[in-house]
mmCIF file of C-alpha atoms and ligand atoms in Angstrom:
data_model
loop_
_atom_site.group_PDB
_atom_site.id
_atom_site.type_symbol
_atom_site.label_atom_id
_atom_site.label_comp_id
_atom_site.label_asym_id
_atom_site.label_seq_id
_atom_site.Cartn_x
_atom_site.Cartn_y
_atom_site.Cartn_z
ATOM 1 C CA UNK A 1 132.153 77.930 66.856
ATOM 2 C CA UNK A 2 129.680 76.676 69.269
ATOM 3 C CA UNK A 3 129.785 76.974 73.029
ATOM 4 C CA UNK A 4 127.780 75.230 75.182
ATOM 5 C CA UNK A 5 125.978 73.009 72.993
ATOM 6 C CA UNK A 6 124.837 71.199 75.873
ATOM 7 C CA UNK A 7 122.856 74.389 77.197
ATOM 8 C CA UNK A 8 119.434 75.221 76.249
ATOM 9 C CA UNK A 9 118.985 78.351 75.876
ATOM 10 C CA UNK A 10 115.755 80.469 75.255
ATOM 11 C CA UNK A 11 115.988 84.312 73.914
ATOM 12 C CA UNK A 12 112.981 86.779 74.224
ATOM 13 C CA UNK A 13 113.140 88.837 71.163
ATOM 14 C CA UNK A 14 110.520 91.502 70.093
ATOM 15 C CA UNK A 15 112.079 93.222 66.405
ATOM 16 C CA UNK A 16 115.005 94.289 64.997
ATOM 17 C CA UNK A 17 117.294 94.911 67.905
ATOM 18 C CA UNK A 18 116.076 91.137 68.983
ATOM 19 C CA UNK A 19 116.489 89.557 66.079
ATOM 20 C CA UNK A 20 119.795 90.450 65.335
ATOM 21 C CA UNK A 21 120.866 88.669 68.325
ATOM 22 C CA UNK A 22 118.854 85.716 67.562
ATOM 23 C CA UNK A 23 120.797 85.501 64.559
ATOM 24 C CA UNK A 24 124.410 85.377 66.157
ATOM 25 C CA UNK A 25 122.657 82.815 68.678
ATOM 26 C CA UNK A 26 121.455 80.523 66.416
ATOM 27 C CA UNK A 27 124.814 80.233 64.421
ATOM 28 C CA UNK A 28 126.171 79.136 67.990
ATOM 29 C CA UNK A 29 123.406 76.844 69.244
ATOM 30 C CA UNK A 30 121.611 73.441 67.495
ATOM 31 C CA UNK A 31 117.908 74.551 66.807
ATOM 32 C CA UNK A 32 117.049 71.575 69.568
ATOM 33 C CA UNK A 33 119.084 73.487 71.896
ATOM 34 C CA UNK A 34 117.497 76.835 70.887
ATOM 35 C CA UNK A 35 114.067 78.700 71.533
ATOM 36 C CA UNK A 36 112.919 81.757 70.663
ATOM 37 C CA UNK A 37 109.696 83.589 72.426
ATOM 38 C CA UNK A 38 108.729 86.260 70.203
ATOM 39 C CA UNK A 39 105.897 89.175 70.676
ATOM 40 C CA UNK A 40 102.697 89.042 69.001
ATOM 41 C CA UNK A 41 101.378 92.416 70.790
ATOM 42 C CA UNK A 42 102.548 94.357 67.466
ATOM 43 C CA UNK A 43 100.486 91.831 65.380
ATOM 44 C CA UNK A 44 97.780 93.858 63.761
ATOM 45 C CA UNK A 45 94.992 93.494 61.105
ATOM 46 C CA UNK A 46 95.315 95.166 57.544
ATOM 47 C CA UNK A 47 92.976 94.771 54.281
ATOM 48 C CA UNK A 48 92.003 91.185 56.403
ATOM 49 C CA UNK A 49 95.064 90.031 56.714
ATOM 50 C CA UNK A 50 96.651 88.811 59.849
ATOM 51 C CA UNK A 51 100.126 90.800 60.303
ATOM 52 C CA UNK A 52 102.846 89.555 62.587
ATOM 53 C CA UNK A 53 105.748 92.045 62.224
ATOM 54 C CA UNK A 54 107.908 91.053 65.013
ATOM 55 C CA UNK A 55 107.756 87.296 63.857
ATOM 56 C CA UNK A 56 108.359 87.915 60.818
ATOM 57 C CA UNK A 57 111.247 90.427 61.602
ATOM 58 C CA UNK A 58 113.000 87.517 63.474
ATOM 59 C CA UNK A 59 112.357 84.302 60.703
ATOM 60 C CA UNK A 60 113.435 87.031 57.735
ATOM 61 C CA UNK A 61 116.737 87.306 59.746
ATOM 62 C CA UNK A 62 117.140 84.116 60.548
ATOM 63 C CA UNK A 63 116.510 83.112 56.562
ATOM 64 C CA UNK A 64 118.837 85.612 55.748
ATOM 65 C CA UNK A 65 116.203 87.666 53.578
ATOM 66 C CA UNK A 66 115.638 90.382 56.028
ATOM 67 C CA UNK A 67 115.842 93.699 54.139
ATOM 68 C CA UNK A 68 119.377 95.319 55.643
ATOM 69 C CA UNK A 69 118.369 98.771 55.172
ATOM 70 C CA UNK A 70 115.299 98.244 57.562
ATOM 71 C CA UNK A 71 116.294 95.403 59.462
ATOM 72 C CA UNK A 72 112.289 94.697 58.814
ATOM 73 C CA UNK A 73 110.869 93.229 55.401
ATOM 74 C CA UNK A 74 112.388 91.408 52.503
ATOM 75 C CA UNK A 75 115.622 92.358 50.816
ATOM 76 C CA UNK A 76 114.979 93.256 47.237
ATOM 77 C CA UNK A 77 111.268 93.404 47.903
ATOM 78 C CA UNK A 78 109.162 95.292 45.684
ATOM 79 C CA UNK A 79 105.694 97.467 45.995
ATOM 80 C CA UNK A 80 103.552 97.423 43.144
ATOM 81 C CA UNK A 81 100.827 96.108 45.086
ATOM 82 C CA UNK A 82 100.827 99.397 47.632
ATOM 83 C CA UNK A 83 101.316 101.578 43.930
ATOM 84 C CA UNK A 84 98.003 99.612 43.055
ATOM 85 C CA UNK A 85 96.274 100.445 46.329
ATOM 86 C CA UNK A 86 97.055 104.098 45.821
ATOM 87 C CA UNK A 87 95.704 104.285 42.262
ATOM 88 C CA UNK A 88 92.622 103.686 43.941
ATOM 89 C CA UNK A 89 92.941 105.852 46.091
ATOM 90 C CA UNK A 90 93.877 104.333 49.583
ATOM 91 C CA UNK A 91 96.411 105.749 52.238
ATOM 92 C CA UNK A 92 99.007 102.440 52.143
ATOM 93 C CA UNK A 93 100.582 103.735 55.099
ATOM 94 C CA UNK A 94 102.022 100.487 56.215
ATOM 95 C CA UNK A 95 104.850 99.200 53.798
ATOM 96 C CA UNK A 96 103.542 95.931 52.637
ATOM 97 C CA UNK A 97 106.460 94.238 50.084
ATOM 98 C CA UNK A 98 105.142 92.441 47.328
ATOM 99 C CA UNK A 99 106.865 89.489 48.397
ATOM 100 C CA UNK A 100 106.054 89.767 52.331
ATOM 101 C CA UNK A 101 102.427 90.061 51.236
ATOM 102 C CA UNK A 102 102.245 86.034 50.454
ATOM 103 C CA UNK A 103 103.662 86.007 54.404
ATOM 104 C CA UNK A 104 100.698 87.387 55.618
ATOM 105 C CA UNK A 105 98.620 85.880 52.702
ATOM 106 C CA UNK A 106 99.491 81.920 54.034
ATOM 107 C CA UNK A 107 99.341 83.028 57.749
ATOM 108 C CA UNK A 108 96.042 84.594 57.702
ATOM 109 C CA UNK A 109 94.486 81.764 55.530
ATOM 110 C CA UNK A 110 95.955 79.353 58.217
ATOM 111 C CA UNK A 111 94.361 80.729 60.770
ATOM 112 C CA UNK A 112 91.536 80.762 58.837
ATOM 113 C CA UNK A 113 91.356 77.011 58.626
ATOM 114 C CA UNK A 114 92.214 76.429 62.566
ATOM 115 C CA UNK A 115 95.881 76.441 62.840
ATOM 116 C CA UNK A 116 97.250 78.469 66.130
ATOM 117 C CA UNK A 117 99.466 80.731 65.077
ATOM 118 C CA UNK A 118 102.394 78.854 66.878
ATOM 119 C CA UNK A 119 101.850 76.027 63.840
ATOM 120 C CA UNK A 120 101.849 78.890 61.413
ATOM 121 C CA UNK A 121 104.851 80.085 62.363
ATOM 122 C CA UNK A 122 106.347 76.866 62.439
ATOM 123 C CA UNK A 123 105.144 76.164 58.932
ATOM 124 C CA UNK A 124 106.427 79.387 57.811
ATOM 125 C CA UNK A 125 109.622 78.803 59.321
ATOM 126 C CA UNK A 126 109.907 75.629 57.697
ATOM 127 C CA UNK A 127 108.871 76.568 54.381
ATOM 128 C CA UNK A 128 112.092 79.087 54.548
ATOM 129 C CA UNK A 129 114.429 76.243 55.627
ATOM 130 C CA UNK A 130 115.098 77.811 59.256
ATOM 131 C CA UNK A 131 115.314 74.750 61.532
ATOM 132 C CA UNK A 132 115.323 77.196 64.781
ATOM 133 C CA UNK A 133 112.249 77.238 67.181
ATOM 134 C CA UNK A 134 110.100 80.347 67.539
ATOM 135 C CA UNK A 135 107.235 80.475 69.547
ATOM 136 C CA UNK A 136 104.950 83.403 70.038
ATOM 137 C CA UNK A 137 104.474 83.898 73.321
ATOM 138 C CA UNK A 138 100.557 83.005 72.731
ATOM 139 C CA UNK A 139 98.243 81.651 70.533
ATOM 140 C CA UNK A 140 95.283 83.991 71.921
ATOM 141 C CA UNK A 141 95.057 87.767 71.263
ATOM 142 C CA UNK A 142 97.230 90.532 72.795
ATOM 143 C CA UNK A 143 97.686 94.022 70.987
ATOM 144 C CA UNK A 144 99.706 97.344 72.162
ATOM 145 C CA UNK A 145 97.613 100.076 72.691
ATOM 146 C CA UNK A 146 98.825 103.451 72.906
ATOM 147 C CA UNK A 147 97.499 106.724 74.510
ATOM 148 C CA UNK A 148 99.063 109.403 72.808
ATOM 149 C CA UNK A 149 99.022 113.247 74.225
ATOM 150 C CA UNK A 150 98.132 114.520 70.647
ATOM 151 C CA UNK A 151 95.695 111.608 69.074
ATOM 152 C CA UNK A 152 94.137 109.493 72.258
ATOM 153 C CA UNK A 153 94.705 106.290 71.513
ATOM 154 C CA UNK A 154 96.077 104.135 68.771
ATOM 155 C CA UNK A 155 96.631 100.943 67.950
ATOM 156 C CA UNK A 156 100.395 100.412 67.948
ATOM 157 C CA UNK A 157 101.092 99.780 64.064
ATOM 158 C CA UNK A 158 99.129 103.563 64.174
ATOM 159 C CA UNK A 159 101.499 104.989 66.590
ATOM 160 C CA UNK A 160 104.930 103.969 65.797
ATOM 161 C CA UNK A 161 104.449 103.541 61.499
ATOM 162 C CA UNK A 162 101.723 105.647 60.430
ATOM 163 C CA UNK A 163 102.412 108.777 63.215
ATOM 164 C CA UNK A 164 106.342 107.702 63.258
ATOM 165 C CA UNK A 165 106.284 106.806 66.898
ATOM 166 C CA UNK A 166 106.418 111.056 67.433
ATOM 167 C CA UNK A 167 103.179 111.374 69.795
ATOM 168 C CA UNK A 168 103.747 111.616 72.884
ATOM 169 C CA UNK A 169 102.910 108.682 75.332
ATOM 170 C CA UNK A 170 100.656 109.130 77.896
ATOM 171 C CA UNK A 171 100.368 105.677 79.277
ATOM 172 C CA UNK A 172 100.528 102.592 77.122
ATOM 173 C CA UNK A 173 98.942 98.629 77.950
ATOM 174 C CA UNK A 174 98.646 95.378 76.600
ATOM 175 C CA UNK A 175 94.753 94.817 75.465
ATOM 176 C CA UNK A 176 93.924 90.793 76.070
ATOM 177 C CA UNK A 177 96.725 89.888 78.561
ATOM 178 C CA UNK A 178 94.442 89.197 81.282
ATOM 179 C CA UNK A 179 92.842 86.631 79.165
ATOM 180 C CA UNK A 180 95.711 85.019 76.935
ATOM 181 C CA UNK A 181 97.134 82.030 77.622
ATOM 182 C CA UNK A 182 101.457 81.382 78.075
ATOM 183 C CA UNK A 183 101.895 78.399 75.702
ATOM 184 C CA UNK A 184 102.455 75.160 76.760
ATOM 185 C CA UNK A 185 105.204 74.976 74.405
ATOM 186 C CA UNK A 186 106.917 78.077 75.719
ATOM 187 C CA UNK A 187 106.270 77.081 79.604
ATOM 188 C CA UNK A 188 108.274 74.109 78.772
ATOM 189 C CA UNK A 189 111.046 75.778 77.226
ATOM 190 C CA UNK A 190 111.649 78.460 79.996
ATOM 191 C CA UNK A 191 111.336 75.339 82.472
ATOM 192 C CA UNK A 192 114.193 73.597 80.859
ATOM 193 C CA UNK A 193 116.230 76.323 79.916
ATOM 194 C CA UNK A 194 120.167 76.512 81.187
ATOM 195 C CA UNK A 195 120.090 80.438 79.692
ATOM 196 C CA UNK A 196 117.180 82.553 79.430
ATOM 197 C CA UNK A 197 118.260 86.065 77.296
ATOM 198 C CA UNK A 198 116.458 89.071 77.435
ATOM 199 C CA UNK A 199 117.655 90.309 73.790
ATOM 200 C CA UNK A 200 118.202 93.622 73.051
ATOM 201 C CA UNK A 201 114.334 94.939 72.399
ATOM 202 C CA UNK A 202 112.260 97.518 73.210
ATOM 203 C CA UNK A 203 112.100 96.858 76.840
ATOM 204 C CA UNK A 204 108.505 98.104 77.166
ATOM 205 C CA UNK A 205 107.130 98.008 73.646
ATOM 206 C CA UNK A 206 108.257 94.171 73.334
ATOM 207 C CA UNK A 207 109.359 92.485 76.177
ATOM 208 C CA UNK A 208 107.080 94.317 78.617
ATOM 209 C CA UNK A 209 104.595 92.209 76.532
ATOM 210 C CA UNK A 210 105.877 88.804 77.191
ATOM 211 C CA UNK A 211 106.065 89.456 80.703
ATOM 212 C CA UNK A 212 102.307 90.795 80.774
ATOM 213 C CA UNK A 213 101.249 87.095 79.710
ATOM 214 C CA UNK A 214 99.785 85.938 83.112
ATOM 215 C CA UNK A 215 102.421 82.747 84.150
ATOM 216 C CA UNK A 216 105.091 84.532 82.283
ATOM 217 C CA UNK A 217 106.914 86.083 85.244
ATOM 218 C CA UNK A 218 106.493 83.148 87.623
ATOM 219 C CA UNK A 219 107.744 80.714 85.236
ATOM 220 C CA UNK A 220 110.741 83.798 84.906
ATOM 221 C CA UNK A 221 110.818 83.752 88.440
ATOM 222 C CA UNK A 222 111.129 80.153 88.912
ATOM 223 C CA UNK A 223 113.657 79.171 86.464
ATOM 224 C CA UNK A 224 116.130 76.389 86.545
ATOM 225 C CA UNK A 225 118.624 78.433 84.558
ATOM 226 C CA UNK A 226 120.404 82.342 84.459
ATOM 227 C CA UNK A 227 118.265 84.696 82.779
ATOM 228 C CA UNK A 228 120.513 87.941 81.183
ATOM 229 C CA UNK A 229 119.018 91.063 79.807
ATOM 230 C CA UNK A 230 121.211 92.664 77.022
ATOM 231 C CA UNK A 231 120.789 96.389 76.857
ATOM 232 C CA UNK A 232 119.481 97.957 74.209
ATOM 233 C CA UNK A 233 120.831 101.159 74.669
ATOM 234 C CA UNK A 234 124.597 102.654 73.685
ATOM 235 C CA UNK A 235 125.477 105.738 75.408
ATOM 236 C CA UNK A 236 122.573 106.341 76.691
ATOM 237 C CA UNK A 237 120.062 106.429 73.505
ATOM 238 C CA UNK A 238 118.603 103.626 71.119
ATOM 239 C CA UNK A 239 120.469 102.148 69.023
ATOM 240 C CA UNK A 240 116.997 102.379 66.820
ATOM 241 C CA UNK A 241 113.662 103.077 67.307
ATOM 242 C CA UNK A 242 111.710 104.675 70.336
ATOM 243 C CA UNK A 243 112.780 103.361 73.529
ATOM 244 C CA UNK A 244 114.410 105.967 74.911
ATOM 245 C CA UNK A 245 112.058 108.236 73.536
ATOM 246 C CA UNK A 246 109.044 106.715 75.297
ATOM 247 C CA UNK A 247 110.954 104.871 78.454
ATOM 248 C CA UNK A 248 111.692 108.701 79.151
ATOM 249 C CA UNK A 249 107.811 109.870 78.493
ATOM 250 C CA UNK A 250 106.814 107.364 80.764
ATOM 251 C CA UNK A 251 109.313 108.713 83.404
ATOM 252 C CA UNK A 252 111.776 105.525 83.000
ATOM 253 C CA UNK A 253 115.384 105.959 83.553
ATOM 254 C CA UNK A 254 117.750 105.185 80.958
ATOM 255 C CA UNK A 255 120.421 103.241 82.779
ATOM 256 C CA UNK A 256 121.425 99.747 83.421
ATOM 257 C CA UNK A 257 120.456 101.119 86.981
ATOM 258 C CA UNK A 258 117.074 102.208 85.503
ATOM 259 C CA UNK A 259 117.066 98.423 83.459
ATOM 260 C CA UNK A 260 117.664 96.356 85.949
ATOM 261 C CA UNK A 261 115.064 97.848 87.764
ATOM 262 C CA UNK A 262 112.411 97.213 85.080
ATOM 263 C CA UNK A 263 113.146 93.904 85.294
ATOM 264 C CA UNK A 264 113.532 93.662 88.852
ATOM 265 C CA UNK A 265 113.484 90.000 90.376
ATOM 266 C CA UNK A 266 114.266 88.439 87.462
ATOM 267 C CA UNK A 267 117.496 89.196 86.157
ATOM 268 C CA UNK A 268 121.160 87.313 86.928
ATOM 269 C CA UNK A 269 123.184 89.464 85.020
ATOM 270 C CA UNK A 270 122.908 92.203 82.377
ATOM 271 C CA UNK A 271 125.089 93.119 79.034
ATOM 272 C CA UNK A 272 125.985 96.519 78.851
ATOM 273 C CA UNK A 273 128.106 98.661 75.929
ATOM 274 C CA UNK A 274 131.312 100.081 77.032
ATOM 275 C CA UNK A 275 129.866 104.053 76.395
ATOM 276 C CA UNK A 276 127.440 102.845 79.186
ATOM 277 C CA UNK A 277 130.305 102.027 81.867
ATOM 278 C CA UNK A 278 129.983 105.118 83.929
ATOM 279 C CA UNK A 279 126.208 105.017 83.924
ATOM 280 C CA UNK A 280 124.611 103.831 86.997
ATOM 281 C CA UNK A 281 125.065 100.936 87.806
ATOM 282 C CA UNK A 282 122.670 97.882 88.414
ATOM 283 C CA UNK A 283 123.107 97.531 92.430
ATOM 284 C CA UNK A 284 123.669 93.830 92.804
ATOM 285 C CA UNK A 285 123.119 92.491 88.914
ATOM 286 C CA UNK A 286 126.835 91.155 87.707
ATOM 287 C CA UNK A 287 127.148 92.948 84.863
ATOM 288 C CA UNK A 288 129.494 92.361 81.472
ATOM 289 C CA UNK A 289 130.592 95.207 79.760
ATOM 290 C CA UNK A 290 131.241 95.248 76.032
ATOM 291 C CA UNK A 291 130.993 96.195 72.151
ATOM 292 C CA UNK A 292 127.084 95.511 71.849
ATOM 293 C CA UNK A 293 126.354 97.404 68.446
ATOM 294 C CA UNK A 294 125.614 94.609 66.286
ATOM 295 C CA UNK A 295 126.086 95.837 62.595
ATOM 296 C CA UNK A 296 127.707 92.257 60.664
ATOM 297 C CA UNK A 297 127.025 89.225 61.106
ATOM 298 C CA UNK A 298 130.419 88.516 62.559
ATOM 299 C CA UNK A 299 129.558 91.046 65.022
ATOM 300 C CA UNK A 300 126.139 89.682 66.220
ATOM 301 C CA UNK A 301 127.908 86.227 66.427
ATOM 302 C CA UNK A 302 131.142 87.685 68.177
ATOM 303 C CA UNK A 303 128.048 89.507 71.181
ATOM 304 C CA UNK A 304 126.008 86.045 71.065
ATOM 305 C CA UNK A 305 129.171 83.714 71.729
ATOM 306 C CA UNK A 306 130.652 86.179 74.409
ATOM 307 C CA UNK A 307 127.156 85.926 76.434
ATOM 308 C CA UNK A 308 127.624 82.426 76.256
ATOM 309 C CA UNK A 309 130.704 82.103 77.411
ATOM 310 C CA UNK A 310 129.796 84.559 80.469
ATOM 311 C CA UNK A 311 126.779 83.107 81.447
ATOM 312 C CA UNK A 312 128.529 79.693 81.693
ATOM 313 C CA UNK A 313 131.499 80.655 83.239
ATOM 314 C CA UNK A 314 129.494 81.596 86.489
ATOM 315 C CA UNK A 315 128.247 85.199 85.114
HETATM 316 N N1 FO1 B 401 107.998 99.702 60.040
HETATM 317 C C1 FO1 B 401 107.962 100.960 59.587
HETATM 318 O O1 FO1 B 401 108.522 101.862 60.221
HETATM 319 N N2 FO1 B 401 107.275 101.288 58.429
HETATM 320 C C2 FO1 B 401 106.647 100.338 57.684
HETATM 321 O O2 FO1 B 401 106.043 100.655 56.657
HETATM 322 C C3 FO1 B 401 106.725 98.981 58.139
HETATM 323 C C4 FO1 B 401 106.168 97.942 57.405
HETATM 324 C C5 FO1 B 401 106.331 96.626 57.840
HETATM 325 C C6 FO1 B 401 105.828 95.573 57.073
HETATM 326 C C7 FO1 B 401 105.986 94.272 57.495
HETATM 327 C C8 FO1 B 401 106.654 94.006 58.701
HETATM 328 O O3 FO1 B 401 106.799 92.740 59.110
HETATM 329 C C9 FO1 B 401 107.148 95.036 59.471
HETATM 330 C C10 FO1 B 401 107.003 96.357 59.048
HETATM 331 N N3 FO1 B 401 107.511 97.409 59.785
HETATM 332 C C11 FO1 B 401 107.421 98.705 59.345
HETATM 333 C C12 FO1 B 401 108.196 97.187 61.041
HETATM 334 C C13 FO1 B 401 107.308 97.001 62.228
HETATM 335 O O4 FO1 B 401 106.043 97.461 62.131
HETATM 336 C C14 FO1 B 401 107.959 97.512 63.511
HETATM 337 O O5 FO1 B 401 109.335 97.576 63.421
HETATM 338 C C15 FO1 B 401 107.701 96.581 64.650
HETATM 339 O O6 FO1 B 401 106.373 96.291 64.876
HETATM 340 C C16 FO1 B 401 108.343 97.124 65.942
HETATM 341 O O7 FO1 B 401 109.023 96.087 66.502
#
C-alpha cells in the first residue's frame, strides 16, 4: 500500500516511540520520497567510542534487527564483552551488545578519519541494506544535560540509563546548540517537504532538541508543506519511557492542549489516541483521533498510512 507517493515527507524521530513510526512510514513511502531527522543530543562518549543511540534505535528498526523486547539494540545480541569489562572490574552500566559494539566501533573510527557523522550514518545505513534517508539533525556537537534534584547534573546517558531516568529534573538544556549548525542536507529536506511529522518522541528529551538547532524552527516555520505532531501519550501517560514523568517535573501539561502548546506556531494538525478524546483539547489544531499504540508491524503501518491519508485529504 502506498499513499501519496508523490509527497515528500520528512519525520522527526528521537528513539523508540519515533522509530516505530518511521518504520510503518517507510513501508508506505520510496526512500527518495522519505527523510528522516534524527537526534544526536543523546549521543554520548563511552570507553572512546562515539555512541549514537537514537540513530541507531531508528536504522536497527528500519533493518528489522532492533531487539523487540527493548525496542533499542540488536535482537539476539549477546554481552560477553560487558561480562569481560566486569571481570576487571568496571561498572558496564550502559548495555553495550556484542554485536552493536562493531556499530559504534565503524562510526567512531569514521569520524576518526574525517567523515561527518551524516556520511557515517549513511554508510551504516547502507551497509544494513536500508535504502531510507536519515539525517542527524547536525554534524557538530549537541548533548542533553540534565540537572537533577538529587545528583546536580548529568549527562543524559547518566540520567535516564545509569540513574533509570528516577531523579528528579530540575531544569534540563541542550549543551552546543548555540553553536551547531542545521545541515544543509536537512534544510533542504524540510524546504521541500509536502508532510513534515513530528513522530511520537519524547517531546522534550528528543524533539525539543531538533528544534534547539538555531534555523530549525524558522525553516519549521516557513514550510511549504503540513507539519503533524503525533502524540506520544495514551490516556494520559507514556506509552514508554519518561515523558510524562519529566514534562510534569518541569510543570508541562500532559494534554494535546498542553502539546500543541509546546509546539506552538508550528503545528497543522496533531494525532491523538482515542483514551485521549476528552482531554483538552488543542484550541485551533485539527486534530485526528485514533488507535496510536503501535505494537506490530501491521499496526505501525495501519497509524503511518492513516496520517497520510489525513494529511492529504486537507487535515
Ligand atoms: N537504554 C537503557 O535503558 N539501558 C541500556 O543499557 C541501554 C543501552 C543502549 C545501547 C545502545 C543503544 O543504541 C541504546 C541503548 N539504550 C539503553 C537506549 C538509549 O540509551 C535510550 O533509549 C535513548 O537514548 C533514549 O531515546
Amino acid at each position: 500500500m502506498v499513499l501519496i507517493t508523490d509527497a515528500k515527507v520528512v519525520a522527526l524521530a528521537g528513539g523508540v516511540g519515533g522509530a516505530k513510526l518511521v518504520y510503518g512510514l517507510a513501508k508506505l513511502l520510496p526512500p527518495d520520497h522519505f527523510t528522516i531527522v534524527g537526534n544526536v543530543a543523546d549521543d554520548f562518549e563511552l570507553y572512546g567510542l562515539h555512541i549514537s543511540p537514537d540513530l541507531d534505535t531508528v536504522m536497527y528498526t528500519l533493518a528489522g534487527v532492533a531487539n523487540p523486547a527493548t525496542g533499542w539494540g540488536i535482537k539476539g545480541d549477546t554481552r560477553q564483552m560487558l561480562e569481560m569489562l566486569r571481570a576487571y572490574g568496571e561498572d558496564p552500566w550502559f548495555g553495550l551488545g556484542d554485536r552493536d559494539l562493531a556499530t559504534h566501533l565503524l562510526r567512531t573510527e569514521w569520524l576518526r578519519q574525517g567523515m561527518t557523522l551524516s556520511e557515517v550514518t549513511t554508510r551504516l545505513l547502507r551497509g544494513l541494506d536500508v535504502q531510507s534517508w536519515l539525517l542527524p539533525v547536525t554534524d557538530d556537537p549537541l548533548a542533553t544535560m540534565v540537572e537533577t534534584v538529587e545528583y546536580g547534573v548529568l549527562g543524559f546517558q547518566e540520567y535516564f540509563v545509569r540513574h533509570r531516568w528516577q531523579p528528579t529534573v530540575r531544569r534540563l538544556w541542550f549543551e552546543g546548540a548555540e553553536q551547531a549548525r542545521l545541515s544543509d542536507a536537512v534544510r533542504d529536506a524540510l524546504g521541500t517537504a509536502d508532510v513534515i511529522v513530528m513522530c511520537p518522541s519524547n517531546p522534550v528529551l528528543s524533539i525539543a532538541p531538533l528544534l534547539a538547532v538555531p534555523g530549525m524552527r524558522e525553516t519549521l516555520a516557513a514550510r511549504r508543506g503540513k507539519c503533524v505532531a503525533v502524540s506520544p501519550f495514551i490516556g494520559g501517560k507514556a506509552v514508554k519511557g519518561p515523558a510524562e514523568k519529566i514534562m510534569r517535573e518541569m510543570g508541562l501539561e500532559i494534554s494535546p492542549r498542553g502539546l500543541a502548546g509546546y509546539y506552538a506556531g508550528l503545528l497543522d494538525g496533531l494525532v491523538i489516541d482515542e483514551a485521549d478524546r476528552d482531554q483538552p483539547s488543542a484550541d485551533g489544531v485539527p486534530v485526528l483521533v485514533t488507535n496510536t499504540l503501535m505494537q506490530s508491524s501491521e499496526e505501525k503501518v495501519r497509524l503511518a498510512g492513516e496520517i497520510l491519508s489525513w494529511v492529504g485529504s486537507g487535515t
